[in-house]
Amino acid sequence: MTEQRTILRRKSTVVRQPDNQLNLFATVPLGAEELTAAELGRLGAEGTTAVRGGVSFSGNRSTLYRSLLQVRTASRILLQLGQFPCGSPQELYDGMRNLPWAELLTPTMTLAVDCTVRDSAITHSHFAALKAKDAIVDLLRDTTGSRPNIDTKAPDLRINLHIAKNQASVSLDASGDPLDRRGWRLDRNDAPLRETLAAAIMLHTGWDGSVPLLDPMCGSGTLLLEGTAIALGQVAGAGREFGLMRWRDFDRRLWEQVLKEEQTKAAESLELPVLGYDQDPRAIIACRENARRAGLAYQVAFDRKPFEESEPCGHQGVLVMNPPYGVRMGDRQELEVLYRKIGEVFKRRFTGWTAYLLAGDLELAKLVGLKPSRRFVLFNGPLECRLLKYELY
């Protein structure tokens, strides 16, 4: 943005700080907030505060760029622009119009407004988004004689409006597409695991490449590819575009500098095996293609093999898996047999290993027959899950 400062315009407050500090917010899948706060802290973010569904933080433009490139558990990164009272449609219109859109938009650019509403006099998010859009368009038309166009799919400026308890918060979405879209997974099986959730799972395991890693039900390979990329220190967003690249003040030189700095931190290879098994030949084909696009074709090996034939590749290691739990896949009776089989394979073949199982159904998980040493709450979309840790002695 332009020179940072605090401005009061009628009742709208433009959220700016001195010394080029930006107020930022990461939207996060439920359950992963503390993981995201830790990721941001490692990147040098300041004032990280985890709340339900997100993490607020501050930093300079480099911090913003770095967070987009490297935070693996966040869904979006928002730059907070302004706040104002919003108890009526007129207050919404006036508050939006009083924000500095002329600094951010030209009539040749496109925009979109995403809105959420909670516990407020304005109850319809679609109406609020239209009212906010009208205010922005009217301001640009009155000041320039022309109006920007709306593009809901790929706008130059995506605006996030959140209204809660008659208070509006306006942010700019720096992400563009959600951050789980790394750019390498094009083929998805019947029950895909989002990359953000996979990253949260792998961060909970603490796997760092010092022991073998195995996923005996690898699906499209997301857990293994995310885990390997984390262990290597690869840049999460190196292969994709971001929304802020269309902003008027996007600093291409600084972006390339930050990207290069992060890329130089990555290791070239891991010494120990990373293996994925699946009985579906189509899944294995997809896994290999995903690994190739992710630049990990020589780091992660995939093979067609049913779960009950899984074997350890060392005396100790980490096993991680996301078995079906009946929401979209599998008959209940078949799933009960499967979960008993999981426990049998763990006990019979993987002594000395540590296993992590994402359970969307705790009654099914009990059929494993082992007591987990730890439980982590994570959400797979709207479904509350448990990541269960088993020490296999």
Short mmCIF file of C-alpha atoms in Angstrom, two decimals:
data_model
loop_
_atom_site.label_atom_id
_atom_site.label_comp_id
_atom_site.label_asym_id
_atom_site.label_seq_id
_atom_site.Cartn_x
_atom_site.Cartn_y
_atom_site.Cartn_z
CA MET A 1 0.00 0.00 0.00
CA THR A 2 1.02 3.64 0.10
CA GLU A 3 2.80 5.21 3.09
CA GLN A 4 1.40 3.59 6.24
CA ARG A 5 -0.63 5.81 8.57
CA THR A 6 -3.80 5.91 10.62
CA ILE A 7 -6.69 7.81 9.02
CA LEU A 8 -10.11 8.61 10.45
CA ARG A 9 -12.72 9.36 7.79
CA ARG A 10 -16.14 9.93 9.33
CA LYS A 11 -16.74 6.61 11.12
CA SER A 12 -14.42 4.44 9.00
CA THR A 13 -11.04 3.54 10.38
CA VAL A 14 -8.36 2.61 7.87
CA VAL A 15 -6.16 0.03 9.55
CA ARG A 16 -2.61 1.24 8.96
CA GLN A 17 0.46 1.25 11.20
CA PRO A 18 3.75 3.18 11.12
CA ASP A 19 7.06 1.81 9.86
CA ASN A 20 5.44 -0.12 7.01
CA GLN A 21 3.77 -2.57 9.40
CA LEU A 22 0.75 -4.35 7.95
CA ASN A 23 -2.15 -5.84 9.91
CA LEU A 24 -2.64 -9.35 8.54
CA PHE A 25 -4.92 -12.30 9.16
CA ALA A 26 -4.57 -15.94 8.15
CA THR A 27 -7.80 -17.89 7.76
CA VAL A 28 -7.19 -21.41 9.00
CA PRO A 29 -9.10 -24.73 9.00
CA LEU A 30 -10.51 -25.37 12.46
CA GLY A 31 -8.06 -27.18 14.72
CA ALA A 32 -4.91 -25.97 12.96
CA GLU A 33 -4.77 -22.43 14.41
CA GLU A 34 -1.84 -23.05 16.78
CA LEU A 35 0.11 -24.80 14.03
CA THR A 36 -0.37 -21.80 11.76
CA ALA A 37 0.68 -19.40 14.52
CA ALA A 38 3.88 -21.43 14.98
CA GLU A 39 4.55 -21.40 11.22
CA LEU A 40 4.11 -17.62 11.11
CA GLY A 41 6.34 -17.18 14.14
CA ARG A 42 9.13 -19.10 12.43
CA LEU A 43 8.80 -16.74 9.45
CA GLY A 44 9.27 -13.66 11.63
CA ALA A 45 5.65 -12.56 12.00
CA GLU A 46 4.92 -10.39 15.02
CA GLY A 47 2.01 -10.36 17.43
CA THR A 48 0.65 -13.74 16.35
CA THR A 49 -2.68 -14.40 18.06
CA ALA A 50 -4.64 -17.56 17.36
CA VAL A 51 -8.44 -17.31 17.39
CA ARG A 52 -11.06 -19.77 16.24
CA GLY A 53 -10.61 -20.17 12.49
CA GLY A 54 -7.58 -17.94 12.08
CA VAL A 55 -4.45 -16.17 13.26
CA SER A 56 -3.93 -12.41 13.38
CA PHE A 57 -0.38 -11.15 12.96
CA SER A 58 1.62 -8.20 11.73
CA GLY A 59 4.72 -7.62 9.69
CA ASN A 60 6.12 -5.74 6.73
CA ARG A 61 5.63 -6.45 3.05
CA SER A 62 8.31 -9.16 3.14
CA THR A 63 6.37 -10.88 5.92
CA LEU A 64 3.23 -10.83 3.78
CA TYR A 65 5.06 -12.31 0.80
CA ARG A 66 6.83 -14.92 2.94
CA SER A 67 3.58 -16.03 4.58
CA LEU A 68 1.95 -16.62 1.20
CA LEU A 69 4.89 -18.66 0.00
CA GLN A 70 5.60 -20.73 3.09
CA VAL A 71 2.64 -21.14 5.45
CA ARG A 72 1.25 -24.59 4.71
CA THR A 73 -1.72 -24.80 7.08
CA ALA A 74 -3.51 -21.52 6.23
CA SER A 75 -6.32 -21.23 3.68
CA ARG A 76 -5.93 -17.51 2.91
CA ILE A 77 -3.87 -14.48 3.93
CA LEU A 78 -5.82 -11.24 4.30
CA LEU A 79 -4.48 -7.68 4.53
CA GLN A 80 -6.75 -5.79 6.90
CA LEU A 81 -7.84 -2.49 5.36
CA GLY A 82 -10.47 -0.92 7.59
CA GLN A 83 -13.22 -1.22 10.20
CA PHE A 84 -16.43 0.71 10.80
CA PRO A 85 -19.82 0.46 12.54
CA CYS A 86 -22.36 -1.34 10.36
CA GLY A 87 -25.82 -1.35 11.85
CA SER A 88 -27.71 -0.50 8.67
CA PRO A 89 -27.38 -0.66 4.87
CA GLN A 90 -26.57 3.06 4.79
CA GLU A 91 -23.76 2.65 7.34
CA LEU A 92 -22.39 -0.18 5.25
CA TYR A 93 -22.50 1.92 2.08
CA ASP A 94 -20.93 4.97 3.74
CA GLY A 95 -18.28 2.94 5.53
CA MET A 96 -17.17 1.18 2.36
CA ARG A 97 -17.17 4.40 0.36
CA ASN A 98 -14.91 6.10 2.92
CA LEU A 99 -12.11 3.59 2.49
CA PRO A 100 -9.22 4.51 0.12
CA TRP A 101 -10.30 2.56 -2.95
CA ALA A 102 -8.75 5.10 -5.33
CA GLU A 103 -5.34 4.03 -4.02
CA LEU A 104 -6.13 0.38 -4.76
CA LEU A 105 -8.28 0.29 -7.89
CA THR A 106 -8.41 1.84 -11.33
CA PRO A 107 -11.45 1.68 -13.64
CA THR A 108 -9.60 -0.85 -15.81
CA MET A 109 -9.25 -3.32 -12.92
CA THR A 110 -11.82 -5.90 -11.81
CA LEU A 111 -13.07 -6.61 -8.31
CA ALA A 112 -15.15 -9.04 -6.28
CA VAL A 113 -16.57 -8.84 -2.77
CA ASP A 114 -16.88 -11.92 -0.55
CA CYS A 115 -18.99 -11.42 2.56
CA THR A 116 -19.86 -13.22 5.79
CA VAL A 117 -22.46 -11.95 8.28
CA ARG A 118 -23.00 -12.98 11.90
CA ASP A 119 -25.17 -11.61 14.74
CA SER A 120 -25.91 -8.31 12.96
CA ALA A 121 -28.82 -6.15 11.83
CA ILE A 122 -27.82 -6.95 8.26
CA THR A 123 -28.59 -10.64 7.93
CA HIS A 124 -28.00 -11.50 4.27
CA SER A 125 -24.40 -11.82 3.07
CA HIS A 126 -25.33 -11.54 -0.62
CA PHE A 127 -27.16 -8.26 -0.02
CA ALA A 128 -24.21 -6.93 2.01
CA ALA A 129 -21.75 -7.87 -0.73
CA LEU A 130 -23.85 -6.08 -3.36
CA LYS A 131 -24.16 -2.96 -1.19
CA ALA A 132 -20.41 -2.90 -0.58
CA LYS A 133 -19.72 -3.35 -4.28
CA ASP A 134 -22.07 -0.47 -5.14
CA ALA A 135 -20.22 1.85 -2.76
CA ILE A 136 -16.84 1.04 -4.32
CA VAL A 137 -18.08 1.32 -7.89
CA ASP A 138 -19.92 4.57 -7.20
CA LEU A 139 -16.81 6.11 -5.64
CA LEU A 140 -14.61 5.22 -8.60
CA ARG A 141 -17.22 6.45 -11.09
CA ASP A 142 -17.62 9.76 -9.23
CA THR A 143 -13.86 10.37 -8.98
CA THR A 144 -12.69 9.07 -12.37
CA GLY A 145 -15.76 9.09 -14.59
CA SER A 146 -15.48 5.33 -15.17
CA ARG A 147 -16.31 2.28 -13.11
CA PRO A 148 -14.41 -1.00 -12.60
CA ASN A 149 -16.01 -4.27 -13.65
CA ILE A 150 -16.96 -7.24 -11.48
CA ASP A 151 -15.19 -10.58 -11.92
CA THR A 152 -16.16 -13.14 -9.30
CA LYS A 153 -13.78 -15.85 -10.56
CA ALA A 154 -10.43 -14.12 -11.05
CA PRO A 155 -10.64 -10.46 -9.98
CA ASP A 156 -7.69 -8.11 -9.80
CA LEU A 157 -8.80 -7.20 -6.26
CA ARG A 158 -10.72 -9.64 -4.09
CA ILE A 159 -12.28 -7.91 -1.10
CA ASN A 160 -13.27 -9.73 2.09
CA LEU A 161 -16.09 -8.16 4.12
CA HIS A 162 -16.88 -9.60 7.53
CA ILE A 163 -19.80 -8.19 9.54
CA ALA A 164 -20.18 -9.36 13.13
CA LYS A 165 -22.26 -7.72 15.86
CA ASN A 166 -22.86 -4.64 13.66
CA GLN A 167 -19.14 -4.04 13.14
CA ALA A 168 -17.64 -4.39 9.67
CA SER A 169 -14.07 -5.47 8.96
CA VAL A 170 -12.74 -5.07 5.43
CA SER A 171 -9.67 -6.89 4.12
CA LEU A 172 -7.93 -7.53 0.83
CA ASP A 173 -7.43 -11.18 -0.07
CA ALA A 174 -3.77 -11.59 -0.99
CA SER A 175 -4.14 -15.28 -1.86
CA GLY A 176 -6.27 -15.44 -4.97
CA ASP A 177 -7.04 -19.15 -5.12
CA PRO A 178 -7.07 -20.81 -1.68
CA LEU A 179 -3.59 -21.62 -0.45
CA ASP A 180 -4.22 -25.37 -0.41
CA ARG A 181 -3.98 -25.19 -4.21
CA ARG A 182 -0.23 -25.76 -4.41
CA GLY A 183 -0.31 -26.19 -8.16
CA TRP A 184 0.75 -29.83 -8.34
CA ARG A 185 -2.37 -31.87 -7.55
CA LEU A 186 -4.56 -32.07 -10.64
CA ASP A 187 -5.78 -35.65 -10.26
CA ARG A 188 -7.99 -36.29 -7.23
CA ASN A 189 -9.48 -39.54 -6.03
CA ASP A 190 -13.01 -40.01 -4.63
CA ALA A 191 -12.21 -38.56 -1.18
CA PRO A 192 -9.36 -36.06 -1.52
CA LEU A 193 -7.53 -34.70 1.50
CA ARG A 194 -6.80 -30.99 1.27
CA GLU A 195 -3.16 -30.04 1.33
CA THR A 196 -3.69 -27.72 4.31
CA LEU A 197 -5.09 -30.58 6.42
CA ALA A 198 -2.35 -32.91 5.21
CA ALA A 199 0.25 -30.34 6.27
CA ALA A 200 -1.39 -30.02 9.71
CA ILE A 201 -1.28 -33.79 10.13
CA MET A 202 2.37 -34.00 9.13
CA LEU A 203 3.35 -31.10 11.40
CA HIS A 204 1.63 -32.88 14.30
CA THR A 205 3.68 -36.01 13.56
CA GLY A 206 6.91 -34.02 13.75
CA TRP A 207 8.37 -36.16 10.97
CA ASP A 208 11.60 -34.56 9.73
CA GLY A 209 13.06 -37.15 7.39
CA SER A 210 15.28 -38.79 10.03
CA VAL A 211 13.28 -42.05 9.89
CA PRO A 212 11.31 -43.75 7.09
CA LEU A 213 7.77 -42.57 6.31
CA LEU A 214 4.96 -44.82 5.06
CA ASP A 215 1.34 -44.24 4.06
CA PRO A 216 -0.27 -47.65 3.37
CA MET A 217 -3.51 -46.09 2.04
CA CYS A 218 -1.98 -43.18 0.17
CA GLY A 219 -4.92 -42.16 -2.07
CA SER A 220 -3.56 -39.29 -4.18
CA GLY A 221 -0.35 -39.11 -2.12
CA THR A 222 -1.10 -35.83 -0.39
CA LEU A 223 0.16 -36.77 3.09
CA LEU A 224 3.48 -38.06 1.77
CA LEU A 225 4.07 -35.20 -0.64
CA GLU A 226 3.22 -32.53 1.94
CA GLY A 227 5.34 -34.27 4.56
CA THR A 228 8.32 -34.60 2.24
CA ALA A 229 8.07 -30.99 1.12
CA ILE A 230 7.98 -29.88 4.77
CA ALA A 231 10.99 -32.02 5.68
CA LEU A 232 12.95 -30.63 2.73
CA GLY A 233 11.88 -27.06 3.46
CA GLN A 234 10.42 -26.59 -0.01
CA VAL A 235 8.49 -23.41 -0.80
CA ALA A 236 4.79 -24.28 -0.64
CA GLY A 237 3.63 -21.70 -3.19
CA ALA A 238 6.53 -21.69 -5.62
CA GLY A 239 4.48 -23.16 -8.47
CA ARG A 240 1.40 -20.91 -8.44
CA GLU A 241 0.11 -17.36 -8.82
CA PHE A 242 -1.31 -15.20 -6.02
CA GLY A 243 -3.99 -12.53 -5.91
CA LEU A 244 -1.67 -9.74 -4.78
CA MET A 245 0.34 -10.09 -7.97
CA ARG A 246 -2.47 -8.01 -9.58
CA TRP A 247 -2.38 -5.28 -6.95
CA ARG A 248 -1.23 -1.80 -8.00
CA ASP A 249 1.62 -1.79 -5.49
CA PHE A 250 2.88 -5.35 -6.06
CA ASP A 251 6.68 -5.27 -5.71
CA ARG A 252 7.96 -7.84 -8.19
CA ARG A 253 11.60 -7.30 -7.24
CA LEU A 254 10.95 -7.85 -3.52
CA TRP A 255 8.79 -10.88 -4.29
CA GLU A 256 11.55 -12.53 -6.31
CA GLN A 257 14.07 -11.71 -3.58
CA VAL A 258 11.91 -13.31 -0.89
CA LEU A 259 11.21 -16.34 -3.08
CA LYS A 260 14.91 -16.84 -3.75
CA GLU A 261 15.73 -16.53 -0.05
CA GLU A 262 13.19 -19.20 0.85
CA GLN A 263 14.26 -21.51 -1.97
CA THR A 264 17.90 -21.42 -0.90
CA LYS A 265 16.89 -22.77 2.53
CA ALA A 266 15.51 -26.01 1.06
CA ALA A 267 17.48 -29.26 1.21
CA GLU A 268 18.04 -31.17 -2.01
CA SER A 269 17.13 -34.68 -0.90
CA LEU A 270 16.26 -37.01 1.96
CA GLU A 271 18.32 -40.08 2.70
CA LEU A 272 15.59 -42.37 4.07
CA PRO A 273 12.68 -43.92 2.16
CA VAL A 274 9.24 -42.37 1.77
CA LEU A 275 6.74 -44.96 0.55
CA GLY A 276 3.07 -44.96 -0.41
CA TYR A 277 0.86 -47.99 -1.05
CA ASP A 278 -2.67 -48.22 -2.42
CA GLN A 279 -4.64 -51.08 -3.90
CA ASP A 280 -6.22 -48.86 -6.58
CA PRO A 281 -4.01 -48.69 -9.68
CA ARG A 282 -5.61 -45.37 -10.69
CA ALA A 283 -4.54 -43.87 -7.36
CA ILE A 284 -0.94 -44.95 -7.91
CA ILE A 285 -0.90 -43.36 -11.36
CA ALA A 286 -2.26 -40.13 -9.88
CA CYS A 287 0.30 -40.23 -7.06
CA ARG A 288 3.21 -40.56 -9.45
CA GLU A 289 1.94 -37.69 -11.60
CA ASN A 290 1.41 -35.51 -8.53
CA ALA A 291 4.91 -36.31 -7.30
CA ARG A 292 6.35 -35.41 -10.69
CA ARG A 293 4.58 -32.05 -10.75
CA ALA A 294 5.66 -31.38 -7.17
CA GLY A 295 9.30 -32.08 -8.05
CA LEU A 296 9.36 -35.08 -5.72
CA ALA A 297 9.31 -37.97 -8.19
CA TYR A 298 12.72 -39.19 -6.94
CA GLN A 299 11.91 -38.64 -3.27
CA VAL A 300 8.64 -40.54 -2.86
CA ALA A 301 7.99 -44.05 -4.19
CA PHE A 302 4.47 -45.39 -4.81
CA ASP A 303 3.45 -49.00 -5.36
CA ARG A 304 0.21 -50.90 -5.79
CA LYS A 305 -0.35 -53.00 -2.68
CA PRO A 306 -3.34 -53.80 -0.44
CA PHE A 307 -3.11 -52.57 3.12
CA GLU A 308 -2.82 -56.01 4.71
CA GLU A 309 0.40 -56.63 2.74
CA SER A 310 2.07 -53.46 4.03
CA GLU A 311 5.54 -54.01 5.45
CA PRO A 312 7.90 -51.74 7.41
CA CYS A 313 10.97 -50.40 5.64
CA GLY A 314 13.14 -50.31 8.77
CA HIS A 315 13.11 -51.10 12.48
CA GLN A 316 11.50 -47.76 13.26
CA GLY A 317 9.64 -45.11 11.34
CA VAL A 318 6.44 -43.11 11.05
CA LEU A 319 3.27 -44.55 9.55
CA VAL A 320 0.51 -42.09 8.69
CA MET A 321 -2.85 -42.86 7.15
CA ASN A 322 -6.30 -41.49 6.40
CA PRO A 323 -8.56 -44.55 6.11
CA PRO A 324 -12.17 -44.18 4.90
CA TYR A 325 -14.71 -43.52 7.63
CA GLY A 326 -18.06 -43.87 5.95
CA VAL A 327 -19.01 -40.28 5.16
CA ARG A 328 -18.69 -40.81 1.43
CA MET A 329 -16.91 -44.12 0.96
CA GLY A 330 -17.43 -47.68 2.07
CA ASP A 331 -20.07 -49.91 3.64
CA ARG A 332 -20.22 -49.84 7.46
CA GLN A 333 -19.69 -53.56 7.89
CA GLU A 334 -16.72 -53.51 5.54
CA LEU A 335 -15.27 -50.54 7.42
CA GLU A 336 -15.55 -52.38 10.74
CA VAL A 337 -13.56 -55.26 9.26
CA LEU A 338 -11.01 -52.80 7.89
CA TYR A 339 -10.40 -51.04 11.21
CA ARG A 340 -9.91 -54.36 13.03
CA LYS A 341 -7.44 -55.28 10.31
CA ILE A 342 -5.60 -52.00 10.82
CA GLY A 343 -5.04 -52.88 14.47
CA GLU A 344 -3.85 -56.36 13.58
CA VAL A 345 -1.35 -55.09 11.00
CA PHE A 346 -0.06 -52.43 13.41
CA LYS A 347 0.57 -54.97 16.17
CA ARG A 348 1.90 -57.78 13.98
CA ARG A 349 4.17 -55.90 11.57
CA PHE A 350 5.06 -52.43 12.81
CA THR A 351 6.64 -52.95 16.22
CA GLY A 352 8.99 -50.04 16.94
CA TRP A 353 7.10 -47.62 14.70
CA THR A 354 4.85 -44.68 15.52
CA ALA A 355 1.51 -44.65 13.71
CA TYR A 356 -0.87 -41.72 13.13
CA LEU A 357 -4.44 -42.35 12.03
CA LEU A 358 -6.94 -39.64 11.05
CA ALA A 359 -10.27 -40.81 12.48
CA GLY A 360 -13.52 -39.26 11.32
CA ASP A 361 -15.53 -41.84 13.27
CA LEU A 362 -14.35 -42.57 16.80
CA GLU A 363 -16.52 -45.70 17.05
CA LEU A 364 -14.67 -47.16 14.09
CA ALA A 365 -11.35 -46.05 15.55
CA LYS A 366 -12.05 -48.02 18.73
CA LEU A 367 -12.01 -51.20 16.62
CA VAL A 368 -8.27 -50.70 16.05
CA GLY A 369 -7.94 -52.11 19.56
CA LEU A 370 -4.99 -49.96 20.61
CA LYS A 371 -4.91 -47.06 23.05
CA PRO A 372 -3.66 -43.85 21.43
CA SER A 373 -0.94 -41.97 23.32
CA ARG A 374 -2.16 -38.61 21.98
CA ARG A 375 -5.22 -37.14 20.25
CA PHE A 376 -5.26 -34.00 18.11
CA VAL A 377 -8.52 -32.33 17.04
CA LEU A 378 -8.63 -31.42 13.35
CA PHE A 379 -11.46 -30.68 10.94
CA ASN A 380 -11.80 -32.25 7.51
CA GLY A 381 -14.09 -29.60 6.06
CA PRO A 382 -17.08 -29.48 8.46
CA LEU A 383 -16.32 -32.91 9.95
CA GLU A 384 -14.60 -32.96 13.33
CA CYS A 385 -11.85 -35.59 13.34
CA ARG A 386 -9.17 -36.91 15.67
CA LEU A 387 -5.59 -37.54 14.68
CA LEU A 388 -4.67 -40.53 16.85
CA LYS A 389 -1.06 -41.32 17.73
CA TYR A 390 -0.08 -44.93 18.50
CA GLU A 391 3.27 -45.97 19.94
CA LEU A 392 3.72 -49.51 18.63
CA TYR A 393 5.78 -51.57 21.06
#
